[in-house]
Short mmCIF file of C-alpha atoms in Angstrom, two decimals:
data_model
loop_
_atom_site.label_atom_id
_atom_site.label_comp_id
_atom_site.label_asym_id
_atom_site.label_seq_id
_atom_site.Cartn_x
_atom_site.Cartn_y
_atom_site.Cartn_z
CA UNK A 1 0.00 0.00 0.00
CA UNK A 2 2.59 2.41 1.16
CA UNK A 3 4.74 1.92 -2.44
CA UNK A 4 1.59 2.41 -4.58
CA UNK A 5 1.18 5.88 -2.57
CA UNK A 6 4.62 6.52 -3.29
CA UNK A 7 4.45 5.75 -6.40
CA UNK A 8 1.59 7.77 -7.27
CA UNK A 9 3.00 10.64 -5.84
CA UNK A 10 6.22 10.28 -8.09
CA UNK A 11 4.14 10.21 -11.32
CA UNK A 12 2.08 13.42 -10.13
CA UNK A 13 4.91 14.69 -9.61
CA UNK A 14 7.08 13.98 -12.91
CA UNK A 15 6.78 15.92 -16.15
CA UNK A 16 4.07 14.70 -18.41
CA UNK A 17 5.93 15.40 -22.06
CA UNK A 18 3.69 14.44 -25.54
CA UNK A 19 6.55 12.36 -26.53
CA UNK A 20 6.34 10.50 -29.56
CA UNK A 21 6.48 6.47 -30.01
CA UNK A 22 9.82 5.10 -30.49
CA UNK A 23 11.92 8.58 -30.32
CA UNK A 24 15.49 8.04 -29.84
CA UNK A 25 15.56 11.66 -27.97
CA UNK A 26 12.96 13.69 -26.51
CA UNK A 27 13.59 16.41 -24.94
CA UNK A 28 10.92 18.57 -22.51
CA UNK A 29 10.27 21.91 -21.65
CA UNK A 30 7.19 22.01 -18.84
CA UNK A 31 7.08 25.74 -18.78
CA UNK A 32 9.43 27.73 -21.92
CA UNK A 33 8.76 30.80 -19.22
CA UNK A 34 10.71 29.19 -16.37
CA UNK A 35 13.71 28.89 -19.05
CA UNK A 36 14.86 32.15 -18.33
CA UNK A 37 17.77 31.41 -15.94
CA UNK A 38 19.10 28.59 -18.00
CA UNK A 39 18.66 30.56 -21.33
CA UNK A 40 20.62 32.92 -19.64
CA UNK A 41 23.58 30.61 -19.06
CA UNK A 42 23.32 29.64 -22.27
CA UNK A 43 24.03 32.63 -24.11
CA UNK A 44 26.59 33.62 -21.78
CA UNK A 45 28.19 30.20 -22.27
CA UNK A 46 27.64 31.25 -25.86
CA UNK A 47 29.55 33.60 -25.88
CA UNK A 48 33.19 31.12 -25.75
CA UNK A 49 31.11 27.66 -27.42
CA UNK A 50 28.45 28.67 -30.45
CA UNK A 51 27.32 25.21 -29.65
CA UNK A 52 25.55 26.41 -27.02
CA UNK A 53 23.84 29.57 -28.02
CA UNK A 54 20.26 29.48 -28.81
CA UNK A 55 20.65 30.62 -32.13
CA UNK A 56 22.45 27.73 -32.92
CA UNK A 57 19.77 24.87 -31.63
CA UNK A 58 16.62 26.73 -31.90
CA UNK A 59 15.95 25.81 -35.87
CA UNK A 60 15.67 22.35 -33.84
CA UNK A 61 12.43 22.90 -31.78
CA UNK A 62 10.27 23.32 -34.54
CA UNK A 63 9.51 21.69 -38.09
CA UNK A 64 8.55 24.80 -40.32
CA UNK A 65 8.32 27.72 -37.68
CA UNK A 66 11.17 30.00 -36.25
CA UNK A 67 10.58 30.41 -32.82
CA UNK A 68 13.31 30.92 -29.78
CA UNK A 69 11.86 30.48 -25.94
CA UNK A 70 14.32 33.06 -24.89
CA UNK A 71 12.06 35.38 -26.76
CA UNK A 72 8.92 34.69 -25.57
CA UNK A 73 7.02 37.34 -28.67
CA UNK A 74 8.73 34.67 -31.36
CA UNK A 75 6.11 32.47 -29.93
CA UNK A 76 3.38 35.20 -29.66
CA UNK A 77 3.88 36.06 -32.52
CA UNK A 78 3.06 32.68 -34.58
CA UNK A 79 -0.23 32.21 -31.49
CA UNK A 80 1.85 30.13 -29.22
CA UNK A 81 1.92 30.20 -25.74
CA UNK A 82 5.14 31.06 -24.39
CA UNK A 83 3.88 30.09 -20.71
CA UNK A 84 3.50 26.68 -22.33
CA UNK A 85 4.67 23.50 -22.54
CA UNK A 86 7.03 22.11 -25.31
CA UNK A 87 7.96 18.90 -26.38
CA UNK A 88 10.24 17.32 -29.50
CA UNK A 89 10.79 13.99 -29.93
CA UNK A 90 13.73 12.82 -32.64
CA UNK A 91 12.32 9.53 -34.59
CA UNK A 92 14.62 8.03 -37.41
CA UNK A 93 11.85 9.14 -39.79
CA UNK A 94 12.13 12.72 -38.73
CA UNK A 95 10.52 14.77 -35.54
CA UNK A 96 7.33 15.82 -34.05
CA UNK A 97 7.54 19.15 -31.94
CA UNK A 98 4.47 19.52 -29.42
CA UNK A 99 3.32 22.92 -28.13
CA UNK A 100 0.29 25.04 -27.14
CA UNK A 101 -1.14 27.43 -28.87
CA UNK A 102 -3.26 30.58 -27.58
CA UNK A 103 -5.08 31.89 -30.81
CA UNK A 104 -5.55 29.20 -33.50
CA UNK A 105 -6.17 31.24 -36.27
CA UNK A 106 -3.37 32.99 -35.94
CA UNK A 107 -1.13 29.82 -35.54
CA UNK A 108 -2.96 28.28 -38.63
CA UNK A 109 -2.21 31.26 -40.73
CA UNK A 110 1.73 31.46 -39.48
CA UNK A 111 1.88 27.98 -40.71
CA UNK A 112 0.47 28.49 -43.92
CA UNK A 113 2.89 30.98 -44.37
CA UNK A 114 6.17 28.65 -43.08
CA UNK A 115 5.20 25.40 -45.01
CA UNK A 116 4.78 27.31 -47.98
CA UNK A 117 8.30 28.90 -47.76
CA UNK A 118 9.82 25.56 -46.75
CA UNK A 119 9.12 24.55 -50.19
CA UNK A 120 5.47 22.53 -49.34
CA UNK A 121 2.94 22.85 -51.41
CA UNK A 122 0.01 24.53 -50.46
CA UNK A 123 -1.53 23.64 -47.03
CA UNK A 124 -5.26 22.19 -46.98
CA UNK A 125 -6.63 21.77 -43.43
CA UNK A 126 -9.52 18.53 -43.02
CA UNK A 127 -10.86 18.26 -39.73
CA UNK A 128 -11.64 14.99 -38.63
CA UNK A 129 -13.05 13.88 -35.02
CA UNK A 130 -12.35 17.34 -33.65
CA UNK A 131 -8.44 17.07 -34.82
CA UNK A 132 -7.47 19.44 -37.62
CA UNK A 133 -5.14 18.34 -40.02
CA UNK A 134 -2.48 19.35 -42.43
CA UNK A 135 0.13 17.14 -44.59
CA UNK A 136 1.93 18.08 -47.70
CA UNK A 137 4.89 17.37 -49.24
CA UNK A 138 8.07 19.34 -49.54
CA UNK A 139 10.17 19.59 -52.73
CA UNK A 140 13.07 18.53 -51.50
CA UNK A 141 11.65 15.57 -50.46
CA UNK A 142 9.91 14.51 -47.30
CA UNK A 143 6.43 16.10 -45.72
CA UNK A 144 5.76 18.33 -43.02
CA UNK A 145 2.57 19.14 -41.43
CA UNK A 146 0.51 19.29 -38.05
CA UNK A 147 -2.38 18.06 -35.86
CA UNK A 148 -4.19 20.63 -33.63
CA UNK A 149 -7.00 19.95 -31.17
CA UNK A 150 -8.58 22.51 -28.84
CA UNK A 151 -4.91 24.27 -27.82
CA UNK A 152 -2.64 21.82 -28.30
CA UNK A 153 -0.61 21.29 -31.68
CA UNK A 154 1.92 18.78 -32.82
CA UNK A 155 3.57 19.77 -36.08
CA UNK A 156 6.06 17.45 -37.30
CA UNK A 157 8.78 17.40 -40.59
CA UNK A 158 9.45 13.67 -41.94
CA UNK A 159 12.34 11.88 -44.02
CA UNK A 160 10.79 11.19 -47.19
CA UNK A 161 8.61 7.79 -45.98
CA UNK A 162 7.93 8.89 -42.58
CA UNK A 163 4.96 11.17 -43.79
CA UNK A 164 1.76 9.40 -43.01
CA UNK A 165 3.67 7.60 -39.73
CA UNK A 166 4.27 11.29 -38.41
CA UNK A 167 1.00 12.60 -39.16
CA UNK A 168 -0.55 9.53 -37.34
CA UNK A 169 1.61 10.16 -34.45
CA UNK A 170 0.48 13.51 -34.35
CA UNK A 171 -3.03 12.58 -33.97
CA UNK A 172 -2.29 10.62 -31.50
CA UNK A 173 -0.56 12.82 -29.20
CA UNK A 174 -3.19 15.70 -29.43
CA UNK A 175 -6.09 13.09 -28.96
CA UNK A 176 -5.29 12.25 -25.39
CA UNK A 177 -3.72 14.20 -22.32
CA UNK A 178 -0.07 13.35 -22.02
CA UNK A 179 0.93 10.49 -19.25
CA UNK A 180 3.42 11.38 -16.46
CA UNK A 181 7.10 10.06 -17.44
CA UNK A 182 8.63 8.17 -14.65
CA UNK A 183 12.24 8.39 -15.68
CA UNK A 184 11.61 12.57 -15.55
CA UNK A 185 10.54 12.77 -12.09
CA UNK A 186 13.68 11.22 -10.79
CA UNK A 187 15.40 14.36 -11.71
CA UNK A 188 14.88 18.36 -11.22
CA UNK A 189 15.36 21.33 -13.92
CA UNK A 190 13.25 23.34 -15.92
CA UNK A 191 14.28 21.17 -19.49
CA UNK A 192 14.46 17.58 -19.55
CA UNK A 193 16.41 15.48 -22.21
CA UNK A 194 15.86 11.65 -22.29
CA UNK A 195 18.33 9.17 -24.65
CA UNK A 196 18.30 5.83 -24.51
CA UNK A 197 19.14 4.93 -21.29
CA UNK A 198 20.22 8.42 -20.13
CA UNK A 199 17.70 11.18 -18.40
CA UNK A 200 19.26 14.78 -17.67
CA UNK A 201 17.37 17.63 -15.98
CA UNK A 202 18.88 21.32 -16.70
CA UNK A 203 18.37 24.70 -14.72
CA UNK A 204 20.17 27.40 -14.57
CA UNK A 205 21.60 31.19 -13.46
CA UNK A 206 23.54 33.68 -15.51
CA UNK A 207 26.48 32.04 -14.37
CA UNK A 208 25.80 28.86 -13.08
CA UNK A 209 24.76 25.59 -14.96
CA UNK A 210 22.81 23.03 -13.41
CA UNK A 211 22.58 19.19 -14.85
CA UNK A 212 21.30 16.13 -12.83
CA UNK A 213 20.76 13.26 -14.42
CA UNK A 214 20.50 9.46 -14.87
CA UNK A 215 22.43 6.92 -16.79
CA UNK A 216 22.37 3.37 -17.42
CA UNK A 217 25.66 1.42 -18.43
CA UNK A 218 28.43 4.06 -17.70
CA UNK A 219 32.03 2.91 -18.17
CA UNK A 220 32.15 2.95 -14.37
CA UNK A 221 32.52 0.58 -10.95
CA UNK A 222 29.55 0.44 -9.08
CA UNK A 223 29.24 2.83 -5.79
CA UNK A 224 28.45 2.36 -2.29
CA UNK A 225 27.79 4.80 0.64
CA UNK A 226 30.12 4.51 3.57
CA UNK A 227 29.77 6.20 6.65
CA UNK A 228 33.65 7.97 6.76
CA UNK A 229 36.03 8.33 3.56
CA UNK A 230 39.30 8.71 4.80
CA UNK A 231 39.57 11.53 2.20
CA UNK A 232 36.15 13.12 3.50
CA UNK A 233 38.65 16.10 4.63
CA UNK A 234 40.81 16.64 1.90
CA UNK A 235 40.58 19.75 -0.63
CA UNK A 236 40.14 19.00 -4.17
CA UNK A 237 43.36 20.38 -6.26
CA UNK A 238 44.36 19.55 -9.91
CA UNK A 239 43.05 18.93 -12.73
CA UNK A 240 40.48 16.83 -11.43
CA UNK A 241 40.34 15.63 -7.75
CA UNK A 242 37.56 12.64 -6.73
CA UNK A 243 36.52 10.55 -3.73
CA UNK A 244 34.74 7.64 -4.08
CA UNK A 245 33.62 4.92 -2.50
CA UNK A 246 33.78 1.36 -4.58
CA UNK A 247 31.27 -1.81 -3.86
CA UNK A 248 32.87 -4.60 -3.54
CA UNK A 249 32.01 -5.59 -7.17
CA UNK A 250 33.51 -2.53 -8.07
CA UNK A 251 37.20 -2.95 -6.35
CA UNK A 252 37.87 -5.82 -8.42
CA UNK A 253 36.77 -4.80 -11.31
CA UNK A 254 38.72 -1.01 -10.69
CA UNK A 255 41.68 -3.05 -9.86
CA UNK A 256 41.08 -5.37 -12.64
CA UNK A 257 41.07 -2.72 -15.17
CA UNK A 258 44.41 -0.70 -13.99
CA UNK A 259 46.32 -3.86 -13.63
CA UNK A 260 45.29 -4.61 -17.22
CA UNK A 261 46.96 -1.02 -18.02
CA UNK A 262 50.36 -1.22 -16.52
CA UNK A 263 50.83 -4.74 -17.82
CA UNK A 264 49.91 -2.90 -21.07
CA UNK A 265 52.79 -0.55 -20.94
CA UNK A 266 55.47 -3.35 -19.24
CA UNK A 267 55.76 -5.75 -20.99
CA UNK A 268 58.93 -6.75 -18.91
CA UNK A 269 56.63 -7.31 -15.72
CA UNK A 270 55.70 -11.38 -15.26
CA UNK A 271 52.19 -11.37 -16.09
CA UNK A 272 51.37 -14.28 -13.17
CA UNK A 273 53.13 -12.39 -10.61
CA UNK A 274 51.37 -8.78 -11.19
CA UNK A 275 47.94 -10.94 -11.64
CA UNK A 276 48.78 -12.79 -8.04
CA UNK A 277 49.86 -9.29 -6.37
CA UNK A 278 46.68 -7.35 -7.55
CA UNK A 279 44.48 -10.63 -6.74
CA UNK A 280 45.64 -9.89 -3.21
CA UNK A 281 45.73 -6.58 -2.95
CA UNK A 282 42.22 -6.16 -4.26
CA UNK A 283 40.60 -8.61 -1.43
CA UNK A 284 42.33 -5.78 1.34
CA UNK A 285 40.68 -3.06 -0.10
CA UNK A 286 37.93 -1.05 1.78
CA UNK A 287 36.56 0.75 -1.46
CA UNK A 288 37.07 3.83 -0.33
CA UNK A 289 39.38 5.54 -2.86
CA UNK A 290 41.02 8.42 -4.56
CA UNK A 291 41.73 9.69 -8.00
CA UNK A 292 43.95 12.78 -8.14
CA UNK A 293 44.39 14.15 -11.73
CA UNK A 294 46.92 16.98 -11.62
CA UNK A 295 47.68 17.89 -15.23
CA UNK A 296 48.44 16.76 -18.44
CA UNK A 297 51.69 16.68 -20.12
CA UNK A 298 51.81 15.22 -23.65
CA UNK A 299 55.17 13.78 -24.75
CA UNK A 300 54.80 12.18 -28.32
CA UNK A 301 52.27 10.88 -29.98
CA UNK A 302 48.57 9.21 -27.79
CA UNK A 303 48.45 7.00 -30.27
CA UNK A 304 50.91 4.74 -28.18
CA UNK A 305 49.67 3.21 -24.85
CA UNK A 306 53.49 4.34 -22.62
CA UNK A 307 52.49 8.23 -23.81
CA UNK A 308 48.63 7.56 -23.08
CA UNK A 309 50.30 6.26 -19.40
CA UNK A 310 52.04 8.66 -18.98
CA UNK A 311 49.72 12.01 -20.58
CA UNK A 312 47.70 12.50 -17.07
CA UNK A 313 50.12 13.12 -14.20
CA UNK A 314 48.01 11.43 -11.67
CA UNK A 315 48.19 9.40 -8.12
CA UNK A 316 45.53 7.03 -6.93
CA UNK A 317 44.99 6.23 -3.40
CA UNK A 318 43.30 3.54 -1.87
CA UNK A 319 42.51 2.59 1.75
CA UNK A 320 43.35 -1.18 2.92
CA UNK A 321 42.37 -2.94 5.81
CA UNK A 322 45.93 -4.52 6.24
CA UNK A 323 48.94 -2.56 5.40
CA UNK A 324 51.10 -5.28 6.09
CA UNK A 325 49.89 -7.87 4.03
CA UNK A 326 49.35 -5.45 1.61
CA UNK A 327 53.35 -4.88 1.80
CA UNK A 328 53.62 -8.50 1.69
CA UNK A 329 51.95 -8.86 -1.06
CA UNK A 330 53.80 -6.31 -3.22
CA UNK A 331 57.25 -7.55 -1.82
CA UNK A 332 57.75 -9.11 -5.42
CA UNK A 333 57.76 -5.88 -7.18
CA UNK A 334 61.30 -5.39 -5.77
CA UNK A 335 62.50 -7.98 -8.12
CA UNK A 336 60.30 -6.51 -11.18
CA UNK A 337 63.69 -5.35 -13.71
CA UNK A 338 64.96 -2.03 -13.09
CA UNK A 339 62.55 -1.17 -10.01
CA UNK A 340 63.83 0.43 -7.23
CA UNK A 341 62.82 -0.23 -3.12
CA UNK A 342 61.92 2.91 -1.33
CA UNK A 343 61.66 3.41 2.15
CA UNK A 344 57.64 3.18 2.06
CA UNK A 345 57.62 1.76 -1.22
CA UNK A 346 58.65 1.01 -4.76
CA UNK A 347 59.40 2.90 -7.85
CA UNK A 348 59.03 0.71 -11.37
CA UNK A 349 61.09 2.47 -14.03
CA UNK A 350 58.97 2.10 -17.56
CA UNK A 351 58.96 3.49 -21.13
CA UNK A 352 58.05 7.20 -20.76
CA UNK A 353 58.24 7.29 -17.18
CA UNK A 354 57.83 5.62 -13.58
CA UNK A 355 55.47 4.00 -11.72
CA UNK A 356 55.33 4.72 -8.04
CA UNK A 357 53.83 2.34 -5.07
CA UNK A 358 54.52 3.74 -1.52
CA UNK A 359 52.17 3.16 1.86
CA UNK A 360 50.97 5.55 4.49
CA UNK A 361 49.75 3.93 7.44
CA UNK A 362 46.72 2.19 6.05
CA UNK A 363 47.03 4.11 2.38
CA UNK A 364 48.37 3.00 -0.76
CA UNK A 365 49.34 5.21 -3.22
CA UNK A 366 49.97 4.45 -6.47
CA UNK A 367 51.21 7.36 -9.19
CA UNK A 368 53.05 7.59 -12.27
CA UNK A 369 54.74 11.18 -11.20
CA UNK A 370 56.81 10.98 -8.69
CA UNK A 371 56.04 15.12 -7.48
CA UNK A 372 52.25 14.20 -7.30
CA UNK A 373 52.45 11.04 -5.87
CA UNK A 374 54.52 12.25 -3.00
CA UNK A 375 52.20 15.51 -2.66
CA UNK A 376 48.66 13.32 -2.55
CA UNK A 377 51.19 10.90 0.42
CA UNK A 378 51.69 14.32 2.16
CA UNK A 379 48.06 15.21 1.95
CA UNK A 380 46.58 12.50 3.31
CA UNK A 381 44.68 13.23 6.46
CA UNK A 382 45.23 10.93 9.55
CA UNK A 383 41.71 11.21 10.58
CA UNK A 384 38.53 10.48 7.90
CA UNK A 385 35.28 12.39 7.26
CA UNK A 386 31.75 11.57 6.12
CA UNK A 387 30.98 12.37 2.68
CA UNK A 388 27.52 13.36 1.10
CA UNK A 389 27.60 11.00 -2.25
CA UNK A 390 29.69 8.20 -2.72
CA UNK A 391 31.52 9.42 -5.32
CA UNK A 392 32.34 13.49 -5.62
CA UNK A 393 34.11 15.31 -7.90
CA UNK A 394 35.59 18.66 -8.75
CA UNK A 395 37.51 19.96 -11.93
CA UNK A 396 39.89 22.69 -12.55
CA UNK A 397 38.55 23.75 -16.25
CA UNK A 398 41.27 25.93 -17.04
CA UNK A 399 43.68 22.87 -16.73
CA UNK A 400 41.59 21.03 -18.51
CA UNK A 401 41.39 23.21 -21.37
CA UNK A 402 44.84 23.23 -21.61
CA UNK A 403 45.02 19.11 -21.12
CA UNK A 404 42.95 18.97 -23.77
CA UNK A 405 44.57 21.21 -26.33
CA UNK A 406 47.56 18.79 -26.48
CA UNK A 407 46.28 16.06 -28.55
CA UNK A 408 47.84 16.63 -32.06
CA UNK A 409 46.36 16.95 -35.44
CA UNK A 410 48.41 13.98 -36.28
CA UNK A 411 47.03 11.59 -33.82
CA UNK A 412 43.60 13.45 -34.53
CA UNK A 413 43.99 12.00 -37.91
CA UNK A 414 44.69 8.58 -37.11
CA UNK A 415 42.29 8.33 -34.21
CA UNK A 416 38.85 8.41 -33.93
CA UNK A 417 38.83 8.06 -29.61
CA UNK A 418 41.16 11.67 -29.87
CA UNK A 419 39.63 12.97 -32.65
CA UNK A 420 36.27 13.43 -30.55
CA UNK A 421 39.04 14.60 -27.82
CA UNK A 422 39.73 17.31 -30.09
CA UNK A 423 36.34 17.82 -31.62
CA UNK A 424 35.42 19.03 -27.23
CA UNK A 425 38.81 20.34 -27.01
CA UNK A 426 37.75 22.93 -30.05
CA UNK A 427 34.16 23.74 -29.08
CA UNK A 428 34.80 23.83 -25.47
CA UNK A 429 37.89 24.68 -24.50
CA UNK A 430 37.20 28.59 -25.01
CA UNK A 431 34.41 28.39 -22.88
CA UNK A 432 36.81 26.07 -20.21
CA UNK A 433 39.27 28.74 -19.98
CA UNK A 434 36.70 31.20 -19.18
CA UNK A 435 35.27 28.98 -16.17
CA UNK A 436 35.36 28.81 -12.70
CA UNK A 437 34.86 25.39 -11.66
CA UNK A 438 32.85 22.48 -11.84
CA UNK A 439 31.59 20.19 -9.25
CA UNK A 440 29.39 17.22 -8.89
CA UNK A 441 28.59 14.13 -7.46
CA UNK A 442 28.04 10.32 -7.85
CA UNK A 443 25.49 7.71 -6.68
CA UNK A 444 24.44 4.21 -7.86
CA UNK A 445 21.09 3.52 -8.51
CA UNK A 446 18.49 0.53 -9.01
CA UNK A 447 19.28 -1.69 -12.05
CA UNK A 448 22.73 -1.06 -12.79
CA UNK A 449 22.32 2.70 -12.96
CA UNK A 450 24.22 5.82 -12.07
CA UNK A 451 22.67 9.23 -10.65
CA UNK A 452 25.04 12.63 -11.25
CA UNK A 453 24.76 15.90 -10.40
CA UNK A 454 26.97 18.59 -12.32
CA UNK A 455 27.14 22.04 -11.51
CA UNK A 456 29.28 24.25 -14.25
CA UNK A 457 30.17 27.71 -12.77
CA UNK A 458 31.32 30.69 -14.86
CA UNK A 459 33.07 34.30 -12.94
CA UNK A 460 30.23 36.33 -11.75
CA UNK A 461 29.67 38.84 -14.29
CA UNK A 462 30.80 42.59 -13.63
#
């Protein structure tokens, strides 16, 4: 009884989009007037990225008609609401853009006028069980056209055999009051944006970006709440500084995958004794851990994995429930060629660089710069904290943007993984330089999934 209340209160409370069958993205505005804080981010943000100013996504909202929500008389002016609701779902076969209008006439004429100049041919409303109709065909191939009952209108533009599948979808959607969407109410902002498995929520100041979201199958460990982090009262530095807090699931398969890397870039290291050492290590591990990213310093080409290694001058610290059989364990590593023992440790000389191991109290630190590794040792707090999320993290965007602007056109070229690198490094890297921070936070969810929260923060304007 008490999860079927609960549950009815989440769907009264989630967004209720007019989202089309079998979109591949829809995304949700409940109110275009409540847009105004995140609009104004926007075209601030604009300002360093043009793929983020209005003008350059606002063709997208509608099929035929030129409206932008940070104007609300562009919607007026066409008889749209701009208190209203808006909703566009992205189909393979085109898109269907849902919105209310406040004088019909008006909005019928305005579209008249659009379809015509889009190339249709001329528009001929039928009326049919209280739904008015239009559907014509463009000359460059495809159809666009709309549905309208009472004050709400779907218009929609097709590929050129989505037509009649569009229009019937528009029917549809008018013909019934939209159903709460579930995935929506597990997030807050004023826009929504649902792909595949992914649901973000977006608000917004002049200088402050808000995203929460949810994702299924991220590239990451699963999380667990603890009640202390031994890193609860460190200060985030670097590049990027996070604290997290690893399942048990998720230790082996973190230690898993970096083991996998540094067996990747030594080849000279015995492949059953690095496998038998990690095996070890990984069943002493608490989960609580650290990833401190300092900077990036690109020496030759990504392309090969020692440079990769070696790019992101980082330390990772992880806290064990037995130092000494930790030590133990790693004993071997002495006798790995060329590595060196260390008075808390062990350094592992390697193509491009070294590979530090050292232990503080019940810490292990493992880095491949031998400056940060000994500054996140020093750091280290001998008493823990309690931390909000299970995971946290905070980035230094200036460093960022210049981490990123290091991967070469050559390697570009010949890669598509750094190619996309360089695709964010050129749209956003402006707009990185000009930012203050950005923060957020980590939490696993039901089903596999991840929640995040990301909060983007530009200088206050003078």
């Amino acid at each position: 009884m008490f999860s079927s209340l609960v549950l009815a209160a989440t769907l009264a409370a989630a967004p209720a989009p007019r989202s089309a069958a079998s979109a591949l993205t829809v995304v949700h505005v409940p109110r275009l007037d409540a847009m105004t804080g995140l609009s104004a981010f926007l075209q601030r943000a604009g300002t360093y990225s043009a793929v983020l100013r209005p003008n350059a996504w606002r063709a997208e909202l509608h099929p035929f008609l030129v409206i932008d929500p940070t104007k609300p008389e562009t919607l007026s002016a066409v008889g749209l609401d701009p208190a209203g609701p808006a909703t566009v779902s992205l189909r393979e076969d085109g898109r269907v853009s849902c919105l209310r209008v406040t004088d019909v006439k008006l909005f019928q004429t305005k579209a008249a006028e659009a379809i015509s100049a889009a190339g249709g041919e001329e528009p001929k409303p039928t009326v049919s069980k209280g739904v008015t109709t239009v559907s014509v065909k463009r000359e460059a191939g495809g159809a666009m056209g709309y549905a309208l009952k009472g004050q709400d209108v779907c218009a929609y533009g097709a590929t050129d055999s989505g037509g009649p599948a569009l229009l019937k979808e528009a029917v549809k959607l008018v013909g019934k009051a939209p159903a709460p969407d579930a995935r929506l109410g597990k997030v807050t902002g004023v826009a929504f944006i649902a792909s595949g498995g992914t649901v973000v929520g977006l608000d917004g100041t002049g200088n402050v970006l808000n995203v929460e979201g949810t994702a299924l199958k991220l590239p990451l460990p699963p999380f667990q709440s603890k009640a202390t982090s031994p890193y609860g009262a460190m200060k985030p530095g670097g590049m990027l500084f996070s604290r997290v807090a690893v399942s048990p699931a998720g230790v082996s398969q973190a230690v898993g995958s970096l083991s996998a890397t540094i067996q990747s870039v030594c080849a000279a290291c015995p492949e059953k004794q690095v496998q038998a050492m990690t095996d070890t290590v990984a069943k002493q591990l608490t989960g609580n851990m650290l990833v401190n990213m300092d900077n990036v310093q690109v020496r030759g080409s990504l392309r090969l994995p020692d440079v990769r290694f070696f790019a992101v001058r980082q330390a990772l610290a992880a806290e064990v429930t037995d130092a000494a059989a930790v030590k133990n364990a790693l004993a071997p590593m002495g006798s790995f060629p060329g590595a060196k023992t260390l008075a808390d440790g062990w350094s592992l000389p390697l193509k491009g660089g070294s590979v530090f191991v050292r232990l503080k109290g019940n810490q292990l630190v493992l880095g491949n710069d031998e400056a940060v590794t000994q500054a996140t040792v020093a750091a280290l707090p001998e008493t823990g904290a309690k931390l909000e999320r299970a995971a946290d993290f905070s980035v230094d965007p200036k460093k960022l943007a210049r981490g990123l602007g290091q991967v070469s056109l050559s390697d570009v070229l010949a890669d598509q993984q750094l190619a996309a690198l360089f695709a964010v490094s050129s749209e956003l890297g402006p707009l990185l330089e000009q930012s203050e921070r950005i923060t957020g936070w980590m939490d696993s969810a039901p089903g596999g999934a991840h929640r995040f929260s990301l909060t983007w923060t530009l200088p206050a304007a003078k």
